[in-house]
Tab-separated table of C-alpha atoms in Angstrom:
chain	number	residue	atom	x	y	z
A	1	MET	CA	132.642	108.815	117.633
A	2	ILE	CA	129.145	110.219	117.142
A	3	VAL	CA	128.875	111.734	113.660
A	4	GLY	CA	125.121	112.333	113.451
A	5	ARG	CA	121.602	111.165	114.192
A	6	VAL	CA	118.903	109.560	112.070
A	7	ALA	CA	116.642	112.369	110.855
A	8	ALA	CA	114.548	110.351	108.383
A	9	LEU	CA	114.062	106.771	107.221
A	10	TRP	CA	112.699	105.928	103.793
A	11	ARG	CA	111.488	102.735	102.146
A	12	TYR	CA	110.574	102.391	98.451
A	13	PRO	CA	108.560	99.164	98.089
A	14	VAL	CA	108.340	99.462	94.271
A	15	LYS	CA	111.477	100.484	92.434
A	16	SER	CA	111.394	104.056	91.078
A	17	MET	CA	108.000	104.939	92.565
A	18	LEU	CA	107.583	107.329	95.470
A	19	GLY	CA	108.077	105.601	98.790
A	20	GLU	CA	107.153	106.052	102.413
A	21	ARG	CA	108.715	107.544	105.520
A	22	VAL	CA	108.889	105.218	108.496
A	23	GLU	CA	109.842	105.733	112.143
A	24	ARG	CA	111.466	102.337	112.626
A	25	ALA	CA	112.730	99.625	110.286
A	26	TRP	CA	114.624	96.342	110.283
A	27	LEU	CA	117.995	96.708	108.596
A	28	GLY	CA	119.338	93.422	107.291
A	29	PRO	CA	121.428	91.924	104.447
A	30	ASN	CA	118.883	93.173	101.890
A	31	GLY	CA	118.777	96.656	103.354
A	32	ILE	CA	115.658	98.095	104.953
A	33	GLU	CA	113.036	95.378	105.117
A	34	GLY	CA	110.525	95.812	102.296
A	35	ASP	CA	112.702	98.184	100.267
A	36	ARG	CA	112.594	97.759	96.483
A	37	VAL	CA	111.043	94.313	96.686
A	38	TRP	CA	108.882	94.929	93.596
A	39	ALA	CA	109.722	96.351	90.188
A	40	LEU	CA	108.101	96.851	86.809
A	41	ARG	CA	109.494	94.765	83.959
A	42	ASP	CA	108.936	95.417	80.283
A	43	ALA	CA	107.098	92.332	79.031
A	44	GLU	CA	108.843	92.421	75.638
A	45	THR	CA	112.473	93.156	76.552
A	46	GLY	CA	112.592	91.742	80.083
A	47	ARG	CA	114.291	94.905	81.305
A	48	LEU	CA	113.334	96.611	84.555
A	49	LEU	CA	111.855	100.063	84.248
A	50	SER	CA	113.489	102.963	86.048
A	51	ALA	CA	112.493	106.591	86.554
A	52	LYS	CA	115.904	107.378	85.083
A	53	LYS	CA	114.167	106.826	81.759
A	54	VAL	CA	110.451	106.684	82.635
A	55	SER	CA	110.092	109.721	84.884
A	56	ARG	CA	106.315	109.210	85.163
A	57	LEU	CA	107.018	106.461	87.681
A	58	LEU	CA	107.747	109.224	90.193
A	59	THR	CA	104.101	110.278	90.038
A	60	ALA	CA	102.998	106.914	91.464
A	61	ARG	CA	103.410	105.954	95.116
A	62	SER	CA	104.069	102.620	96.826
A	63	ARG	CA	103.588	101.819	100.502
A	64	THR	CA	103.362	98.788	102.735
A	65	SER	CA	100.176	97.705	104.436
A	66	GLY	CA	100.775	94.730	106.702
A	67	ARG	CA	102.352	92.102	104.456
A	68	GLU	CA	101.060	93.699	101.253
A	69	VAL	CA	102.377	96.481	99.037
A	70	GLN	CA	99.881	98.976	97.714
A	71	ILE	CA	100.342	101.220	94.696
A	72	GLU	CA	98.558	104.508	94.105
A	73	LEU	CA	98.546	105.849	90.551
A	74	PRO	CA	98.095	109.557	89.821
A	75	THR	CA	94.807	108.577	88.161
A	76	GLY	CA	93.497	107.758	91.634
A	77	GLU	CA	93.537	103.987	91.110
A	78	ALA	CA	94.701	101.908	94.083
A	79	LEU	CA	96.306	98.535	93.369
A	80	ASP	CA	97.725	95.593	95.259
A	81	ALA	CA	101.195	94.762	93.922
A	82	GLY	CA	100.442	91.066	94.348
A	83	ASP	CA	97.301	91.215	92.209
A	84	PRO	CA	98.012	89.562	88.821
A	85	ALA	CA	95.895	92.257	87.147
A	86	ALA	CA	97.918	95.145	88.588
A	87	GLY	CA	100.567	95.021	85.878
A	88	LYS	CA	97.948	95.385	83.153
A	89	VAL	CA	96.443	98.433	84.844
A	90	ILE	CA	99.859	100.056	85.242
A	91	GLY	CA	100.737	99.164	81.651
A	92	GLY	CA	97.606	100.924	80.481
A	93	TRP	CA	98.633	104.009	82.422
A	94	LEU	CA	102.197	103.926	81.033
A	95	GLY	CA	101.200	102.960	77.519
A	96	ARG	CA	103.421	99.874	77.389
A	97	ASP	CA	103.112	96.202	78.248
A	98	VAL	CA	104.591	95.646	81.720
A	99	GLU	CA	104.441	93.173	84.572
A	100	LEU	CA	105.053	93.550	88.287
A	101	VAL	CA	107.799	91.232	89.511
A	102	LEU	CA	108.915	90.316	93.015
A	103	ALA	CA	112.602	90.093	93.950
A	104	ASP	CA	113.644	86.453	94.226
A	105	GLY	CA	116.967	86.758	96.043
A	106	GLY	CA	118.792	84.921	93.246
A	107	THR	CA	122.248	85.430	91.808
A	108	GLU	CA	121.236	87.018	88.510
A	109	ARG	CA	121.854	90.735	88.102
A	110	PRO	CA	118.784	92.415	86.569
A	111	VAL	CA	119.050	94.533	83.429
A	112	ILE	CA	117.707	98.001	84.197
A	113	GLU	CA	116.792	100.748	81.741
A	114	ASN	CA	118.336	104.188	82.088
A	115	GLU	CA	118.506	107.340	80.008
A	116	GLN	CA	121.550	106.106	78.093
A	117	GLY	CA	120.591	102.482	77.545
A	118	THR	CA	120.822	99.767	80.205
A	119	PHE	CA	122.987	98.702	83.137
A	120	ARG	CA	123.212	95.713	85.460
A	121	GLY	CA	121.772	96.091	88.974
A	122	ARG	CA	122.652	94.260	92.159
A	123	ALA	CA	122.001	90.518	92.233
A	124	GLY	CA	119.112	89.236	94.312
A	125	GLY	CA	116.949	92.339	94.285
A	126	PHE	CA	116.129	95.537	92.491
A	127	PHE	CA	118.891	97.808	93.738
A	128	ASP	CA	121.066	99.758	91.333
A	129	SER	CA	124.061	99.241	93.631
A	130	SER	CA	124.433	98.678	97.389
A	131	VAL	CA	121.404	97.968	99.570
A	132	VAL	CA	121.685	100.957	101.938
A	133	HIS	CA	121.995	104.558	100.856
A	134	PHE	CA	122.762	107.527	103.127
A	135	VAL	CA	122.611	111.281	102.621
A	136	THR	CA	123.595	113.829	105.269
A	137	THR	CA	122.137	117.224	106.017
A	138	SER	CA	125.685	118.587	105.681
A	139	THR	CA	125.847	117.523	102.044
A	140	LEU	CA	122.400	118.926	101.295
A	141	GLY	CA	123.368	122.186	102.986
A	142	ARG	CA	126.630	122.451	101.067
A	143	LEU	CA	124.869	121.929	97.747
A	144	ALA	CA	122.391	124.670	98.671
A	145	GLU	CA	125.294	127.011	99.380
A	146	LEU	CA	126.821	126.236	96.004
A	147	GLN	CA	123.558	126.814	94.148
A	148	PRO	CA	121.588	129.559	95.943
A	149	GLY	CA	117.936	129.363	95.051
A	150	GLY	CA	118.098	125.634	94.377
A	151	VAL	CA	115.997	123.223	96.429
A	152	PHE	CA	118.214	120.332	97.506
A	153	ASP	CA	115.488	118.310	99.134
A	154	ALA	CA	116.501	114.832	100.354
A	155	ARG	CA	113.615	113.334	98.347
A	156	ARG	CA	115.458	114.064	95.100
A	157	PHE	CA	118.262	111.712	96.183
A	158	ARG	CA	116.009	108.840	97.356
A	159	PRO	CA	118.074	107.835	100.411
A	160	ASN	CA	117.136	105.143	102.875
A	161	VAL	CA	118.638	107.124	105.748
A	162	VAL	CA	119.000	110.872	106.154
A	163	LEU	CA	121.549	111.694	108.847
A	164	GLU	CA	121.520	115.015	110.632
A	165	THR	CA	125.172	116.041	110.850
A	166	LEU	CA	126.937	119.105	112.255
A	167	GLU	CA	130.236	119.217	110.391
A	168	PRO	CA	130.128	121.231	107.143
A	169	GLY	CA	130.672	119.919	103.637
A	170	PHE	CA	130.457	116.489	102.035
A	171	VAL	CA	131.303	114.827	105.336
A	172	GLU	CA	130.078	111.292	104.628
A	173	GLU	CA	132.635	110.683	101.901
A	174	GLU	CA	135.303	110.637	104.624
A	175	TRP	CA	133.566	107.563	106.081
A	176	VAL	CA	134.206	105.290	103.090
A	177	GLY	CA	136.047	102.193	104.305
A	178	SER	CA	134.760	102.630	107.860
A	179	THR	CA	131.902	101.020	109.775
A	180	LEU	CA	128.831	102.965	110.851
A	181	GLU	CA	126.709	101.792	113.768
A	182	LEU	CA	123.012	102.665	113.881
A	183	GLY	CA	120.866	101.298	116.695
A	184	GLY	CA	123.046	98.202	116.903
A	185	ALA	CA	123.172	97.582	113.144
A	186	LEU	CA	126.641	97.690	111.602
A	187	ILE	CA	127.065	99.038	108.079
A	188	GLU	CA	130.289	98.959	106.103
A	189	ILE	CA	130.504	102.160	104.076
A	190	THR	CA	131.689	101.072	100.650
A	191	LYS	CA	131.662	104.007	98.235
A	192	PRO	CA	130.228	107.430	97.412
A	193	CYS	CA	127.008	107.572	95.421
A	194	SER	CA	127.277	108.801	91.835
A	195	ARG	CA	124.272	110.832	90.729
A	196	CYS	CA	122.219	110.754	87.557
A	197	VAL	CA	119.245	112.414	85.874
A	198	MET	CA	116.914	110.922	88.517
A	199	THR	CA	117.729	113.848	90.821
A	200	THR	CA	116.373	116.373	88.312
A	201	HIS	CA	112.883	114.945	87.775
A	202	ALA	CA	109.710	116.424	89.197
A	203	GLN	CA	108.119	114.637	92.136
A	204	GLU	CA	105.330	115.746	94.439
A	205	ASP	CA	105.877	119.504	94.996
A	206	LEU	CA	109.426	119.474	93.573
A	207	PRO	CA	109.684	120.748	89.978
A	208	VAL	CA	112.059	119.656	87.241
A	209	ASP	CA	115.453	121.161	88.099
A	210	ARG	CA	118.468	120.405	85.904
A	211	ASP	CA	120.702	122.511	88.147
A	212	VAL	CA	120.553	119.881	90.889
A	213	LEU	CA	122.644	117.412	88.920
A	214	ARG	CA	124.766	120.147	87.360
A	215	THR	CA	125.750	121.398	90.816
A	216	VAL	CA	126.685	117.923	92.029
A	217	ARG	CA	128.739	117.285	88.905
A	218	ASP	CA	130.533	120.631	88.912
A	219	HIS	CA	131.410	120.729	92.589
A	220	ASN	CA	131.758	117.143	93.825
A	221	ASP	CA	132.591	114.866	90.900
A	222	GLU	CA	128.955	113.662	90.559
A	223	HIS	CA	128.890	112.382	94.164
A	224	ALA	CA	126.269	113.061	96.841
A	225	GLY	CA	125.742	110.512	99.610
A	226	ILE	CA	127.236	107.088	100.305
A	227	TYR	CA	126.420	103.389	99.927
A	228	GLY	CA	126.800	100.654	102.494
A	229	ILE	CA	126.597	96.907	103.091
A	230	VAL	CA	124.939	95.587	106.248
A	231	ARG	CA	127.365	93.501	108.311
A	232	GLU	CA	125.186	93.070	111.413
A	233	ALA	CA	121.394	93.259	111.254
A	234	GLU	CA	119.264	95.156	113.761
A	235	SER	CA	116.298	97.521	113.844
A	236	ILE	CA	116.989	101.240	113.454
A	237	SER	CA	114.837	104.185	114.476
A	238	LEU	CA	114.496	107.932	114.134
A	239	GLY	CA	116.859	109.663	116.526
A	240	ASP	CA	119.407	106.831	116.642
A	241	GLU	CA	122.957	108.027	117.007
A	242	ALA	CA	125.299	107.313	114.102
A	243	LEU	CA	128.603	106.057	115.495
A	244	LEU	CA	131.661	105.857	113.269
A	245	GLY	CA	134.028	102.993	114.033
């Protein structure tokens, strides 16, 4: 059954920084290739930084260039994530001692900072939870209906895949436990995505908006979007049909 089409694909090469839209991507066991492969780690505590606590990270951008990841700070400085000096420059901008670290694919779950303390992320990389994250246009539209005047832009939710869907409401939550096929890739939908303060922060032309999270909490038990695990790898592209199995 066709439940939607791919309307946007996003990759975030450095955790918690702005990412990049792509037209095509390889979707494998670690999600979209190149997604969240770098992160900033506090040199003193060893904890990963997150925009949940350090919202300034959302004013920096990361993008891929060939095999490299480039970072653009709001100061105008351009950095190569693989440059040993990059962490010092970013630390100077943030006012704390940090280092850029590359995901190693190991079994240890990283400790990540958030607004209430810390939590354990997914082993092997720098994901908070599952490696693929979907949001539908139906969910975004329903939230806009519930909070007229609010701007429920997909960027606030930092999905990997935005699906254009026709059915009204929080449709993707009905897919939990099913398999979604995109361009030949098979994704097991595992759970709804619980939302946090990240959705309220300013980024690009989007202002601070506390009502975004309040609306999600009041009307859908903090959920907006779904997580998945890749069961069969394949490339996916804009316009691909989303088939529910």
